[in-house]
PDB file of N, CA and C in Angstrom:
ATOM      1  N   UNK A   1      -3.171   4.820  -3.280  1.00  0.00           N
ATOM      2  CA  UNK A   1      -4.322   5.700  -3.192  1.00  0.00           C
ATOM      3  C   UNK A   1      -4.610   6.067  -1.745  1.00  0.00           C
ATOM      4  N   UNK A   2      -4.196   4.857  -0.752  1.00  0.00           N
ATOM      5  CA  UNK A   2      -4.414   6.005   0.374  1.00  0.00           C
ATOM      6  C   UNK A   2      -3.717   6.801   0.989  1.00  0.00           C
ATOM      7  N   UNK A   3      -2.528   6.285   0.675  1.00  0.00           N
ATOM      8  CA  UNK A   3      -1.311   7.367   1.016  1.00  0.00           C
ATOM      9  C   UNK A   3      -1.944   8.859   0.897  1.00  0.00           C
ATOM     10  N   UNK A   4      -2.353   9.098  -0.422  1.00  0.00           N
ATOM     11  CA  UNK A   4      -2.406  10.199  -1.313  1.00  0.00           C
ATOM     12  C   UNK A   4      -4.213  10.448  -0.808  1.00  0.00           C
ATOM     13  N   UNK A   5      -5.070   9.752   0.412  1.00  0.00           N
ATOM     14  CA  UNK A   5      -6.016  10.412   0.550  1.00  0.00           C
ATOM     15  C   UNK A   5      -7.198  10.288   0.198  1.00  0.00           C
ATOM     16  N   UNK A   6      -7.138   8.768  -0.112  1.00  0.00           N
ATOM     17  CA  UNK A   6      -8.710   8.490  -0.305  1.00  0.00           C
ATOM     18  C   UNK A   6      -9.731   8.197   0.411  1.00  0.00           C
ATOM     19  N   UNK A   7     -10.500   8.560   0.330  1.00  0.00           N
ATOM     20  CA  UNK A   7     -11.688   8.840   1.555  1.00  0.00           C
ATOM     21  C   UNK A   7     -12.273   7.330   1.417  1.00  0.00           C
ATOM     22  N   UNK A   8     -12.535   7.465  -0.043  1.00  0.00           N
ATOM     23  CA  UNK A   8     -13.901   6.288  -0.996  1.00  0.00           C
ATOM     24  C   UNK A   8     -12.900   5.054  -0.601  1.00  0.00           C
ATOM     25  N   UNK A   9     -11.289   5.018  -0.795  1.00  0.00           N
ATOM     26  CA  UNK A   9     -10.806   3.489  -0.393  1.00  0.00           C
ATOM     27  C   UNK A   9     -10.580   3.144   0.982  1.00  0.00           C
ATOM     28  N   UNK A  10     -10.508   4.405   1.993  1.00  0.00           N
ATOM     29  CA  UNK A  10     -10.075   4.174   3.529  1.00  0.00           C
ATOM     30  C   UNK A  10     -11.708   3.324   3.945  1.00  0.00           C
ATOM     31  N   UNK A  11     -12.793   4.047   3.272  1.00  0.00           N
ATOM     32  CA  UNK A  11     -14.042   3.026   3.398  1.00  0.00           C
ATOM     33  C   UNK A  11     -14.220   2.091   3.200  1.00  0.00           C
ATOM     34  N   UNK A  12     -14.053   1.794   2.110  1.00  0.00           N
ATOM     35  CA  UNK A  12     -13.722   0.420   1.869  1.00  0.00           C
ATOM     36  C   UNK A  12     -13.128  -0.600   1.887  1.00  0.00           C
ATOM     37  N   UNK A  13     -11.884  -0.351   2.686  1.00  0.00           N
ATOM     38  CA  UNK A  13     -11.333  -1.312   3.088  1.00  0.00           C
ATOM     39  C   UNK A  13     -11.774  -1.586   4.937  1.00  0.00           C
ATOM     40  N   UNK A  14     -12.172  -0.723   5.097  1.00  0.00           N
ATOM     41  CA  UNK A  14     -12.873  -1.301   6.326  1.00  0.00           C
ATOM     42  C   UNK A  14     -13.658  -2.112   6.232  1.00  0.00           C
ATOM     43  N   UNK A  15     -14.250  -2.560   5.482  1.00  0.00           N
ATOM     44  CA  UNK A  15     -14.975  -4.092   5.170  1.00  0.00           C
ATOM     45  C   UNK A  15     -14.469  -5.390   4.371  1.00  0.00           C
ATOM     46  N   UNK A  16     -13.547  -4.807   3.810  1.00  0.00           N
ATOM     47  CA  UNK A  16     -12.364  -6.141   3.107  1.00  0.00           C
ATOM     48  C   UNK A  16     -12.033  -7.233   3.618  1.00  0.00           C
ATOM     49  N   UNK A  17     -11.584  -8.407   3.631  1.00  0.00           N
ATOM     50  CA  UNK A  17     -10.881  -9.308   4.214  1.00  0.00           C
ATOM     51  C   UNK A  17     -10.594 -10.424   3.596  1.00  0.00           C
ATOM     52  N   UNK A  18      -8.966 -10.733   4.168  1.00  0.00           N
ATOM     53  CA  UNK A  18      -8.574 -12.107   3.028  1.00  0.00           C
ATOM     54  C   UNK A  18      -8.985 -13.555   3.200  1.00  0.00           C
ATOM     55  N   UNK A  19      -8.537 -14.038   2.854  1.00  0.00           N
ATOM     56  CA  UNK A  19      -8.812 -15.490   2.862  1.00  0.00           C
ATOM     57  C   UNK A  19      -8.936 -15.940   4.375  1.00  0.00           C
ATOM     58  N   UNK A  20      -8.312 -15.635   4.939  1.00  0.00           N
ATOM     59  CA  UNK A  20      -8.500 -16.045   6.343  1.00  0.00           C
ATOM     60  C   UNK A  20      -9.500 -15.035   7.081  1.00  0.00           C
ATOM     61  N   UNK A  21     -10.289 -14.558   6.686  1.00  0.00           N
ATOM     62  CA  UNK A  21     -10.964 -13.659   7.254  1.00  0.00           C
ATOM     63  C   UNK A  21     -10.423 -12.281   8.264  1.00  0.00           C
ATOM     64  N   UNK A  22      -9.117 -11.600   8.020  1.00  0.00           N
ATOM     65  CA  UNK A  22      -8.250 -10.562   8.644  1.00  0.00           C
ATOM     66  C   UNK A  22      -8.891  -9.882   7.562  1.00  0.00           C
ATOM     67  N   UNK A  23      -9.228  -8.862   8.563  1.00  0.00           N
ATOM     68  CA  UNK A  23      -9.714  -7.625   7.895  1.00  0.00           C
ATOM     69  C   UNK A  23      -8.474  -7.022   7.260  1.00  0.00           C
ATOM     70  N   UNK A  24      -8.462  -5.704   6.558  1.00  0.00           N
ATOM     71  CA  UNK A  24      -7.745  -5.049   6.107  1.00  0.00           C
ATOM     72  C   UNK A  24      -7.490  -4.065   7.318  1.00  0.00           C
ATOM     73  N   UNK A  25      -8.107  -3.489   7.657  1.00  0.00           N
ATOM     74  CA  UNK A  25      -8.170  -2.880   8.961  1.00  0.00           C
ATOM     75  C   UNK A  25      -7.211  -3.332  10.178  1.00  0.00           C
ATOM     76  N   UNK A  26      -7.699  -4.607  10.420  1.00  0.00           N
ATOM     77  CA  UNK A  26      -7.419  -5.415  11.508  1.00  0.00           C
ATOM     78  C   UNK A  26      -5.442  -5.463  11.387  1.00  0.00           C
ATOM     79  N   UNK A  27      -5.390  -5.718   9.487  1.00  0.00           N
ATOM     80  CA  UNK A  27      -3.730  -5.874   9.721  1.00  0.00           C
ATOM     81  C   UNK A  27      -3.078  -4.556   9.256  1.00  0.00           C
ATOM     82  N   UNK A  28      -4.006  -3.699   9.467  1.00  0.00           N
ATOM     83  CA  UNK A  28      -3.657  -2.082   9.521  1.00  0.00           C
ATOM     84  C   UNK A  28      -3.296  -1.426  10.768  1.00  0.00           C
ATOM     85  N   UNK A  29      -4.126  -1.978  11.607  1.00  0.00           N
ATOM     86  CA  UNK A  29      -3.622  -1.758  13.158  1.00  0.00           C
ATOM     87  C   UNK A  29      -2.969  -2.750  13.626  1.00  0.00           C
ATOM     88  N   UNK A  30      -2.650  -3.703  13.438  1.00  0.00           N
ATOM     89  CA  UNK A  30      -1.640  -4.678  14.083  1.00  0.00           C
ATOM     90  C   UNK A  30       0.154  -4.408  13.460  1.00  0.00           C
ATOM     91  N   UNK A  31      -0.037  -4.156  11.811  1.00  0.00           N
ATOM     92  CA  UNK A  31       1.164  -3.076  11.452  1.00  0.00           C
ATOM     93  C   UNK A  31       1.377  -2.078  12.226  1.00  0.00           C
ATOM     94  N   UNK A  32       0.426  -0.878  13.062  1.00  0.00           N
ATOM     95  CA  UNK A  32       0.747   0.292  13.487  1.00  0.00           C
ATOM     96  C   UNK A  32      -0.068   1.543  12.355  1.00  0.00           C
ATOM     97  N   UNK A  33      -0.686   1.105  11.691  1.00  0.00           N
ATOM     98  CA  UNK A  33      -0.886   2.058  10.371  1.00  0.00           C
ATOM     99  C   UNK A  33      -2.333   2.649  10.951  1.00  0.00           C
ATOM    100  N   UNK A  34      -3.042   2.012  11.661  1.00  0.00           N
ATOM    101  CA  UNK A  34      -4.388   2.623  12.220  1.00  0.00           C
ATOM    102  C   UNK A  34      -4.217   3.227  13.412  1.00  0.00           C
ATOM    103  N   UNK A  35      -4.332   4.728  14.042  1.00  0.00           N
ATOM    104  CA  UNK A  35      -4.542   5.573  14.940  1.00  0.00           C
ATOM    105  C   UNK A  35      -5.292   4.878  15.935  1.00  0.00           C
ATOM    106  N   UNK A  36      -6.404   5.159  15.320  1.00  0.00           N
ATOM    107  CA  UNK A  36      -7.714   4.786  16.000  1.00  0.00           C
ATOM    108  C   UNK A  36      -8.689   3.550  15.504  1.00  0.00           C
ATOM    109  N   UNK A  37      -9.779   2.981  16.235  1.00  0.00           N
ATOM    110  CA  UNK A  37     -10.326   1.840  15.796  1.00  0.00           C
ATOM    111  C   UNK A  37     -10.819   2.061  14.488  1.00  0.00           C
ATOM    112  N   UNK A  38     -11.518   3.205  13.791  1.00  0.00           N
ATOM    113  CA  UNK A  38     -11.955   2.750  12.466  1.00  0.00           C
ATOM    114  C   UNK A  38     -10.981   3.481  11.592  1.00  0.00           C
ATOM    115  N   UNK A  39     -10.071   4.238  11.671  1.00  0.00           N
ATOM    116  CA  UNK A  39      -9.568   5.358  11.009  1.00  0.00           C
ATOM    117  C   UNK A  39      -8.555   5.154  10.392  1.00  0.00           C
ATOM    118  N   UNK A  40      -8.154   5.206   9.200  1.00  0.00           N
ATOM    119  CA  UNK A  40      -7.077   4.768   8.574  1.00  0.00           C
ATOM    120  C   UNK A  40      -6.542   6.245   7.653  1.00  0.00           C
ATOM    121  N   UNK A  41      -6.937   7.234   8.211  1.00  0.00           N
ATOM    122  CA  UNK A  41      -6.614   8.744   7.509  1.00  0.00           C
ATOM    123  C   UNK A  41      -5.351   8.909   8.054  1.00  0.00           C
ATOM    124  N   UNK A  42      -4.618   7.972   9.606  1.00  0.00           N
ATOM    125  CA  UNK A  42      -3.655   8.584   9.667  1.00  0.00           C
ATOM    126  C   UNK A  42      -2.555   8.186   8.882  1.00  0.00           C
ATOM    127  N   UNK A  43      -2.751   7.409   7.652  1.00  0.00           N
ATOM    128  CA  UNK A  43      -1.744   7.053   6.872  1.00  0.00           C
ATOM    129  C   UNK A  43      -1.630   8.065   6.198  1.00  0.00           C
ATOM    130  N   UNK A  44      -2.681   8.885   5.795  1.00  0.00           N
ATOM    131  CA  UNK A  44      -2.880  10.155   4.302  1.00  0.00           C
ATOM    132  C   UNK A  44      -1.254  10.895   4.532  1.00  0.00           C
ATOM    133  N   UNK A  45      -1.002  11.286   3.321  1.00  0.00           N
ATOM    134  CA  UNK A  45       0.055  12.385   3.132  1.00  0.00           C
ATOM    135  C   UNK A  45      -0.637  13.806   3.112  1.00  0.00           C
ATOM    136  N   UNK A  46       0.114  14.713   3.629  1.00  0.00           N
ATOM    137  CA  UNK A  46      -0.601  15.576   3.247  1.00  0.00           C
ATOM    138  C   UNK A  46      -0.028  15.924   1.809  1.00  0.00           C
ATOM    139  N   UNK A  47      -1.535  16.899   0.934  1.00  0.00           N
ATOM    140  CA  UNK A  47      -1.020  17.163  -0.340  1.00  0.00           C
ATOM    141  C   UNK A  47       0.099  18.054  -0.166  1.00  0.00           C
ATOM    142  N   UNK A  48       0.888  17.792  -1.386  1.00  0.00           N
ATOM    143  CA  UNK A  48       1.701  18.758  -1.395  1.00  0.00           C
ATOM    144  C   UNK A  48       3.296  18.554  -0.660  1.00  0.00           C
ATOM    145  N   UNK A  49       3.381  16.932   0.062  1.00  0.00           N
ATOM    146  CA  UNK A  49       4.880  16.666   0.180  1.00  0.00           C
ATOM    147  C   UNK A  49       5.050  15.877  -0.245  1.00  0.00           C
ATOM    148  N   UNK A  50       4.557  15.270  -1.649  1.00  0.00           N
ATOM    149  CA  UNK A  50       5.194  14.549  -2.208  1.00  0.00           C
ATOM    150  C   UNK A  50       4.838  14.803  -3.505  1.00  0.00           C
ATOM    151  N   UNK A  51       5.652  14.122  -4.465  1.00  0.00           N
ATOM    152  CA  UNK A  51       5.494  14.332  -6.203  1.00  0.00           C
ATOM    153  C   UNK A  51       5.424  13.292  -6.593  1.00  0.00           C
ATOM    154  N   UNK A  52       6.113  11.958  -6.228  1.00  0.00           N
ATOM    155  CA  UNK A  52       6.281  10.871  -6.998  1.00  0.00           C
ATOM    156  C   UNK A  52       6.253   9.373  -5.833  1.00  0.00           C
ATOM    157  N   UNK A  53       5.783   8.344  -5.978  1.00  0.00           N
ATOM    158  CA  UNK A  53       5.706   7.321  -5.166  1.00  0.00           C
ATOM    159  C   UNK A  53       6.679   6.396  -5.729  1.00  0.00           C
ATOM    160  N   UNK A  54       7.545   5.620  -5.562  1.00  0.00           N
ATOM    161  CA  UNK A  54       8.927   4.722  -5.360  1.00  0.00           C
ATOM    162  C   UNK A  54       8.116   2.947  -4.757  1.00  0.00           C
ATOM    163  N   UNK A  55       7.721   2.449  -6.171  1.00  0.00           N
ATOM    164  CA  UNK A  55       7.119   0.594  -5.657  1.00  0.00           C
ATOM    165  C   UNK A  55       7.997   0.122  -5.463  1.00  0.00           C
ATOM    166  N   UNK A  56       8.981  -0.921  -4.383  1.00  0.00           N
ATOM    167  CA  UNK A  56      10.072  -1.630  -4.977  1.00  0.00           C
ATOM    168  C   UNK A  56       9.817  -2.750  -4.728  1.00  0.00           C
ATOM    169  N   UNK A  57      10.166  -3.729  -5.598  1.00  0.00           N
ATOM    170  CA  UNK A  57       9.990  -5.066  -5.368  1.00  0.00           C
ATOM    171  C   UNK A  57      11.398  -5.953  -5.081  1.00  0.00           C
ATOM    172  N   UNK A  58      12.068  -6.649  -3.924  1.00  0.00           N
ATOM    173  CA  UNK A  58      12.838  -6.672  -4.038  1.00  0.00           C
ATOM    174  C   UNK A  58      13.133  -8.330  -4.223  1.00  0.00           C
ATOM    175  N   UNK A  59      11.892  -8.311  -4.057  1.00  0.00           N
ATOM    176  CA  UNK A  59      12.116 -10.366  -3.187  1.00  0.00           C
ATOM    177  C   UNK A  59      12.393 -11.136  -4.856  1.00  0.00           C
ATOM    178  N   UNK A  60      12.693 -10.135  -6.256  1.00  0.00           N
ATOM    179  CA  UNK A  60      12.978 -11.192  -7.346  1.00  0.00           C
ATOM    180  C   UNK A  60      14.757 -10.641  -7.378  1.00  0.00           C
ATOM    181  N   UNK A  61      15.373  -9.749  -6.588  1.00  0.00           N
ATOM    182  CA  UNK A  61      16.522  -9.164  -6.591  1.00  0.00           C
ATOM    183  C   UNK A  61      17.538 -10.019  -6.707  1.00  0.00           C
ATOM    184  N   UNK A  62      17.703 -11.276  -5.728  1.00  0.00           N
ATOM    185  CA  UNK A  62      18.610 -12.185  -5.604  1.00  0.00           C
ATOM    186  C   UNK A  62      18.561 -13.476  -6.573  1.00  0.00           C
ATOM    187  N   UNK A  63      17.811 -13.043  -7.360  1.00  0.00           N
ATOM    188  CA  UNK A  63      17.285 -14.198  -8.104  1.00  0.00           C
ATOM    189  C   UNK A  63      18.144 -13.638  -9.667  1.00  0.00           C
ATOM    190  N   UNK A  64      17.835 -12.464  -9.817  1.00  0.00           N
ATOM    191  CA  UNK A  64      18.003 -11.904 -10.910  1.00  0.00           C
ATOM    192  C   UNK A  64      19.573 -11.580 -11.015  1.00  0.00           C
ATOM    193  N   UNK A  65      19.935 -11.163  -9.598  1.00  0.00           N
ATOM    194  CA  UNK A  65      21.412 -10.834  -9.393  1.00  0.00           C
ATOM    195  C   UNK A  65      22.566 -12.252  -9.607  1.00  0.00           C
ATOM    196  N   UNK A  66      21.720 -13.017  -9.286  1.00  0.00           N
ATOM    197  CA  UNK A  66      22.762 -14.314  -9.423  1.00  0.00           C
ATOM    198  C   UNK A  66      22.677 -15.178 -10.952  1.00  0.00           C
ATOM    199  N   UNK A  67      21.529 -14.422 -11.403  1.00  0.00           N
ATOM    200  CA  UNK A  67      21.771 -15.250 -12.954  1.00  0.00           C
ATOM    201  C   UNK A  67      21.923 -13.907 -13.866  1.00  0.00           C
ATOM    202  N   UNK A  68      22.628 -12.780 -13.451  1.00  0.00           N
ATOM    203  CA  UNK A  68      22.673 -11.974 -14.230  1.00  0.00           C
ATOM    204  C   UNK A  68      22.048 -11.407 -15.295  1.00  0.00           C
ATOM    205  N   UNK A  69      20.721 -11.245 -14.745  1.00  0.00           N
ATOM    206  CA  UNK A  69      19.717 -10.765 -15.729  1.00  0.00           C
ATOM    207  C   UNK A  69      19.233  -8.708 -15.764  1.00  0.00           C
ATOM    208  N   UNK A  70      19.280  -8.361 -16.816  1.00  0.00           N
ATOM    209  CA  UNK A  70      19.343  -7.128 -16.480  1.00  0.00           C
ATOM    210  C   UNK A  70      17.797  -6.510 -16.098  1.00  0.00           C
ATOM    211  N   UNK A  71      17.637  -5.670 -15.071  1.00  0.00           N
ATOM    212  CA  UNK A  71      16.741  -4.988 -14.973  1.00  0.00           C
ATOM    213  C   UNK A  71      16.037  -4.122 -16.199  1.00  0.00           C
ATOM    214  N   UNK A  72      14.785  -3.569 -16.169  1.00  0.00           N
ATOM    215  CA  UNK A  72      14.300  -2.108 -16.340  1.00  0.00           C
ATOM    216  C   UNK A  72      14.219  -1.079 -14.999  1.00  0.00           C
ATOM    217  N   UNK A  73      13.698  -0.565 -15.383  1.00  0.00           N
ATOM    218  CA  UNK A  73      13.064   0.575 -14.412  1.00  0.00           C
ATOM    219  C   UNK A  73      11.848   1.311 -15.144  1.00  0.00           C
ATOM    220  N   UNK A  74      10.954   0.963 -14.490  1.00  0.00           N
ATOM    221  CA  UNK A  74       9.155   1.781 -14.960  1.00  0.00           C
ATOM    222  C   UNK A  74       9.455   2.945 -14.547  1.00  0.00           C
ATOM    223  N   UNK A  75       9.069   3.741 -15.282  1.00  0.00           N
ATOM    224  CA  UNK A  75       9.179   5.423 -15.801  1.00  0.00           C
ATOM    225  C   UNK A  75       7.205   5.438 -15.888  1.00  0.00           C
ATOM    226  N   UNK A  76       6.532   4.819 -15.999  1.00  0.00           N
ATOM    227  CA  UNK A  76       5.082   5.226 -16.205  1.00  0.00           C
ATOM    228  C   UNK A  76       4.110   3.942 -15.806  1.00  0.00           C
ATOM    229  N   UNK A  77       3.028   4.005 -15.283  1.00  0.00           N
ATOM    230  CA  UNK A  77       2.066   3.254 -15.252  1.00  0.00           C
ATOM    231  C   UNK A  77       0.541   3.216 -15.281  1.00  0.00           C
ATOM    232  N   UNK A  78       0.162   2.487 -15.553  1.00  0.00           N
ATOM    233  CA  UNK A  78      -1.542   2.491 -15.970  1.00  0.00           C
ATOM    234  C   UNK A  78      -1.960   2.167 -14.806  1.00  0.00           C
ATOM    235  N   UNK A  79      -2.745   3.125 -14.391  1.00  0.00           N
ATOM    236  CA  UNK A  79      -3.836   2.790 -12.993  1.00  0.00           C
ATOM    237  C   UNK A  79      -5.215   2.729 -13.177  1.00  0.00           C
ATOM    238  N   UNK A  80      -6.173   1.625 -13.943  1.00  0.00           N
ATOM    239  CA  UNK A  80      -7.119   1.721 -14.256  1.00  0.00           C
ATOM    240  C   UNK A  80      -7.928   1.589 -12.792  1.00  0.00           C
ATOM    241  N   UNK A  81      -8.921   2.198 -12.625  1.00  0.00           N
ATOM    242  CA  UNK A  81      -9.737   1.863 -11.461  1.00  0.00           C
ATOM    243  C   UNK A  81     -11.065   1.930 -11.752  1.00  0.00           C
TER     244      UNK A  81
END
């Protein structure tokens, strides 16, 4: 969602923080993902260059590859919010 431009979540995660008390913010700019001190818009896409978002999970890959288990691939998902 913020990729794609959310105003209502770039707000709100400026007050987030995990267990250790790191903001969301805080490991937004220590990644490189924050411009500026409060601003996290410079992640947004603009509309219109992209169609489809690509999750990959890879860290069960070697697990699955060595006991020969076959994948899926998600074609659709539920984003309740």
């Amino acid at each position: 969602r913020l990729l794609a431009g959310s105003e209502n979540l770039a707000n709100s995660l400026k007050t987030i923080t995990d267990s250790q008390n790191i903001s969301f913010l805080d490991a937004a700019r220590s990644a490189g993902y924050a411009k500026t001190e409060d601003d996290l818009s410079s992640v947004f896409l603009k509309k219109g260059t992209y169609s489809a978002f690509v999750e990959l999970h890879i860290e069960q890959g070697p697990i699955l590859e060595d006991e020969g288990i076959s994948i899926g691939i998600v074609t659709a998902i539920a984003a309740p919010a």
